[in-house]
Amino acid sequence: MAAGTSNYWEDLRKQARQLENELDLKLVSFSKLCTSYSHSNARDGRRDRYSSDTTPLLNGSSQDRMFETMAIEIEQLLARLTGVNDKMAEYTNSAGVPSLNAALMHTLQRHRDILQDYTHEFHKTKANFMAIRERENLMGSVRKDIESYKSGSGVNNRRTELFLKEHDHLRNSDRLIEETISIAMATKENMTSQRGMLKSIHSKMNTLANRFPAVNSLIQRINLRKRRDSLVLGGVIGICTILLLLYAFH
């Protein structure tokens, strides 16, 4: 019976690892698709300004279909991995060997963390793609209106060209702002992690000081001596400053 339950647990872990590997590959391809979508639309926009006969090898509709297909596949893999995690949770709750529960719960938590990370990455990449697509659709509509106006009125060609240049400047500014926000968010996460680490160190030092009164007394004496030295140093600096001022205005 124990061997059967052990094999069941190992089968679940094997399924979880296989699904995690598939999700990792899918998410990498999904992220590359979103990146290529943004770059290809930028190139198409520049080509449209100089040539109306250029046809992109992979147009937006093809990439949209690829995006929808990959999104569905990833959602299905996430659902399957969630189901496997749920089965693992049921197994740990019904396991009859208490000594193994801690190890099983640790393994289950690791798989849950991986699932959470993959889910977060998928939704983030999907949201970025949707934002890029909406922005590109809006820009494409504006570009078509400009081209229509440009072809219908040859008098305003110079003004239209200036408008297109300003449009490119706005897109570049938008891209720089997004990169700056990404850097700021990464910095914030790093500072939050460092703050948590410092809090943990401070808590451990307080615990150690409370556990060993001699260490606590030594730390207090060190702090008192530091404050005394600071006062002495401040007094010396103040006296020197007063003497210099008296010498300067004498």
Coordinates of C-alpha atoms in Angstrom, one line a residue:
M1 CA 0.0 0.0 0.0
A2 CA 2.8 2.4 0.9
A3 CA 4.6 1.5 -2.3
G4 CA 1.5 2.2 -4.3
T5 CA 1.0 5.6 -2.7
S6 CA 4.7 6.4 -3.2
N7 CA 4.4 5.6 -6.9
Y8 CA 1.3 7.8 -7.1
W9 CA 3.2 10.7 -5.6
E10 CA 6.2 10.2 -7.9
D11 CA 3.8 10.1 -10.9
L12 CA 2.3 13.4 -9.8
R13 CA 5.7 15.0 -9.4
K14 CA 6.7 13.7 -12.9
Q15 CA 3.6 15.2 -14.4
A16 CA 4.2 18.5 -12.7
R17 CA 7.9 18.7 -13.8
Q18 CA 6.9 17.8 -17.4
L19 CA 4.1 20.5 -17.5
E20 CA 6.5 23.1 -15.9
N21 CA 9.1 22.4 -18.6
E22 CA 6.5 22.8 -21.4
L23 CA 5.2 26.0 -19.8
D24 CA 8.8 27.4 -19.6
L25 CA 9.3 26.8 -23.3
K26 CA 5.9 28.2 -24.2
L27 CA 6.4 31.3 -22.1
V28 CA 9.8 32.0 -23.8
S29 CA 8.2 31.7 -27.2
F30 CA 5.3 33.8 -26.1
S31 CA 7.5 36.6 -24.9
K32 CA 9.5 36.5 -28.1
L33 CA 6.3 36.8 -30.1
C34 CA 5.3 39.9 -28.2
T35 CA 8.7 41.4 -28.7
S36 CA 8.7 40.7 -32.4
Y37 CA 5.2 42.1 -32.7
S38 CA 6.3 45.4 -31.3
H39 CA 9.5 45.5 -33.5
S40 CA 7.7 44.4 -36.7
N41 CA 5.0 47.0 -36.3
A42 CA 7.7 49.7 -35.8
R43 CA 9.5 48.6 -38.9
D44 CA 6.2 48.4 -40.9
G45 CA 5.4 51.9 -39.8
R46 CA 8.7 53.2 -41.1
R47 CA 8.4 51.3 -44.4
D48 CA 4.9 52.6 -44.9
R49 CA 6.2 56.1 -44.9
Y50 CA 8.5 55.6 -47.8
S51 CA 6.9 52.8 -49.8
S52 CA 3.3 51.7 -50.2
D53 CA 4.3 48.5 -52.0
T54 CA 6.1 46.8 -49.2
T55 CA 4.3 43.8 -47.7
P56 CA 5.6 42.4 -44.4
L57 CA 6.5 38.7 -44.2
L58 CA 4.4 38.3 -41.1
N59 CA 1.6 40.8 -40.8
G60 CA -0.3 41.8 -37.7
S61 CA -3.2 39.4 -38.4
S62 CA -0.9 36.4 -38.5
Q63 CA 0.8 37.4 -35.3
D64 CA -2.6 38.0 -33.7
R65 CA -3.6 34.4 -34.6
M66 CA -0.4 33.1 -33.3
F67 CA -0.9 35.1 -30.1
E68 CA -4.4 33.7 -29.5
T69 CA -3.3 30.1 -30.2
M70 CA -0.3 30.3 -27.9
A71 CA -2.4 32.0 -25.2
I72 CA -4.9 29.2 -25.3
E73 CA -2.2 26.6 -25.1
I74 CA -0.5 28.2 -22.1
E75 CA -3.9 28.6 -20.3
Q76 CA -4.5 24.9 -20.9
L77 CA -1.1 24.0 -19.5
L78 CA -1.6 26.2 -16.5
A79 CA -5.0 24.6 -15.8
R80 CA -3.5 21.1 -16.1
L81 CA -0.6 22.1 -13.8
T82 CA -3.1 23.5 -11.3
G83 CA -5.0 20.2 -11.4
V84 CA -1.8 18.3 -10.7
N85 CA -1.0 20.6 -7.8
D86 CA -4.5 20.1 -6.4
K87 CA -4.0 16.3 -6.5
M88 CA -0.6 16.6 -4.8
A89 CA -2.3 18.7 -2.1
E90 CA -5.0 16.1 -1.6
Y91 CA -2.3 13.4 -1.3
T92 CA -0.4 15.3 1.4
N93 CA -3.5 15.9 3.4
S94 CA -4.4 12.2 3.3
A95 CA -0.9 10.8 3.7
G96 CA -0.7 8.3 6.5
V97 CA 3.0 8.8 7.4
P98 CA 3.4 12.0 9.5
S99 CA 7.2 12.0 9.3
L100 CA 6.9 12.5 5.5
N101 CA 4.4 15.3 5.6
A102 CA 7.0 18.0 6.1
A103 CA 9.0 16.9 3.1
L104 CA 5.9 16.5 0.9
M105 CA 4.6 19.9 1.9
H106 CA 7.9 21.5 1.0
T107 CA 7.9 19.8 -2.4
L108 CA 4.3 20.9 -2.9
Q109 CA 5.0 24.5 -2.0
R110 CA 7.9 24.6 -4.5
H111 CA 5.6 23.4 -7.3
R112 CA 3.0 26.0 -6.2
D113 CA 5.5 28.8 -6.3
I114 CA 6.6 27.7 -9.8
L115 CA 2.9 27.7 -10.9
Q116 CA 2.4 31.2 -9.4
D117 CA 5.5 32.5 -11.1
Y118 CA 4.4 31.1 -14.5
T119 CA 0.9 32.4 -14.1
H120 CA 2.1 35.9 -13.2
E121 CA 4.6 35.9 -16.1
F122 CA 1.9 34.8 -18.5
H123 CA -0.6 37.5 -17.5
K124 CA 2.1 40.2 -17.5
T125 CA 3.2 39.2 -21.0
K126 CA -0.4 39.0 -22.2
A127 CA -1.2 42.4 -20.8
N128 CA 1.9 43.9 -22.4
F129 CA 0.9 42.4 -25.8
M130 CA -2.6 43.7 -25.6
A131 CA -1.4 47.2 -24.7
I132 CA 1.1 47.1 -27.6
R133 CA -1.6 45.9 -30.0
E134 CA -4.1 48.5 -28.9
R135 CA -1.5 51.2 -29.2
E136 CA -0.4 50.0 -32.7
N137 CA -4.0 49.8 -33.8
L138 CA -4.5 53.4 -32.7
M139 CA -1.3 54.5 -34.4
G140 CA -2.2 52.6 -37.5
S141 CA -5.6 54.4 -37.7
V142 CA -3.9 57.7 -37.3
R143 CA -1.3 56.8 -39.9
K144 CA -4.1 55.8 -42.4
D145 CA -5.9 59.1 -41.8
I146 CA -2.6 60.9 -42.4
E147 CA -1.9 59.0 -45.6
S148 CA -5.5 59.5 -46.8
Y149 CA -5.2 63.2 -46.2
K150 CA -1.7 63.3 -47.8
S151 CA -2.9 61.6 -50.9
G152 CA -6.0 63.9 -51.2
S153 CA -4.1 67.1 -50.8
G154 CA -0.7 67.7 -52.3
V155 CA -0.4 71.2 -50.8
N156 CA 0.1 70.0 -47.3
N157 CA 2.8 67.4 -47.9
R158 CA 5.4 69.3 -45.9
R159 CA 3.1 69.7 -43.0
T160 CA 2.2 66.0 -43.1
E161 CA 5.8 65.0 -43.1
L162 CA 6.4 67.1 -40.0
F163 CA 3.4 65.5 -38.4
L164 CA 4.8 62.0 -39.1
K165 CA 8.2 63.0 -37.6
E166 CA 6.5 64.3 -34.5
H167 CA 4.5 61.1 -34.4
D168 CA 7.7 59.0 -34.4
H169 CA 9.2 61.2 -31.6
L170 CA 6.1 60.5 -29.5
R171 CA 6.4 56.8 -30.0
N172 CA 10.1 56.9 -29.1
S173 CA 9.3 58.9 -26.0
D174 CA 6.6 56.4 -25.0
R175 CA 9.1 53.5 -25.4
L176 CA 11.6 55.3 -23.2
I177 CA 9.0 56.0 -20.5
E178 CA 8.1 52.3 -20.5
E179 CA 11.8 51.3 -20.1
T180 CA 12.2 53.9 -17.3
I181 CA 9.2 52.6 -15.4
S182 CA 10.5 49.0 -15.8
I183 CA 13.8 50.1 -14.3
A184 CA 12.1 51.9 -11.5
M185 CA 9.9 48.9 -10.6
A186 CA 13.0 46.6 -10.6
T187 CA 14.8 49.0 -8.3
K188 CA 11.8 49.1 -6.0
E189 CA 11.6 45.4 -5.8
N190 CA 15.4 45.2 -5.0
M191 CA 15.0 47.9 -2.3
T192 CA 12.0 46.0 -0.8
S193 CA 14.1 42.8 -0.7
Q194 CA 17.0 44.6 1.0
R195 CA 14.7 46.2 3.6
G196 CA 13.3 42.8 4.5
M197 CA 16.8 41.4 4.8
L198 CA 17.8 44.2 7.1
K199 CA 14.7 43.7 9.2
S200 CA 15.5 40.1 9.6
I201 CA 19.1 40.8 10.6
H202 CA 17.9 43.4 13.2
S203 CA 15.3 40.9 14.6
K204 CA 18.0 38.3 14.9
M205 CA 20.3 40.7 16.7
N206 CA 17.6 41.7 19.2
T207 CA 16.8 38.0 19.8
L208 CA 20.5 37.3 20.4
A209 CA 20.8 40.3 22.7
N210 CA 17.7 39.3 24.7
R211 CA 19.0 35.7 25.0
F212 CA 22.5 36.7 26.1
P213 CA 22.3 39.7 28.6
A214 CA 26.1 40.0 28.6
V215 CA 26.1 40.7 24.9
N216 CA 23.3 43.2 25.4
S217 CA 25.2 45.0 28.1
L218 CA 28.3 45.1 25.9
I219 CA 26.3 46.5 23.0
Q220 CA 24.9 49.2 25.3
R221 CA 28.4 50.1 26.6
I222 CA 29.6 50.4 23.0
N223 CA 26.7 52.6 22.1
L224 CA 27.4 54.8 25.2
R225 CA 31.0 55.1 24.3
K226 CA 30.2 56.0 20.7
R227 CA 27.9 58.8 21.9
R228 CA 30.5 60.1 24.3
D229 CA 33.1 60.1 21.6
S230 CA 30.7 61.9 19.3
L231 CA 30.1 64.6 21.9
V232 CA 33.8 65.0 22.5
L233 CA 34.5 65.2 18.8
G234 CA 31.7 67.7 18.4
G235 CA 33.0 69.9 21.2
V236 CA 36.5 69.9 19.8
I237 CA 35.2 70.8 16.3
G238 CA 33.0 73.6 17.9
I239 CA 36.0 75.1 19.8
C240 CA 38.2 74.9 16.8
T241 CA 35.5 76.7 14.7
I242 CA 35.1 79.4 17.3
L243 CA 38.9 79.9 17.5
L244 CA 39.1 80.1 13.7
L245 CA 36.3 82.7 13.6
L246 CA 38.0 84.8 16.3
Y247 CA 41.3 84.6 14.5
A248 CA 39.6 85.6 11.2
F249 CA 37.8 88.6 12.6
H250 CA 40.6 89.8 14.9

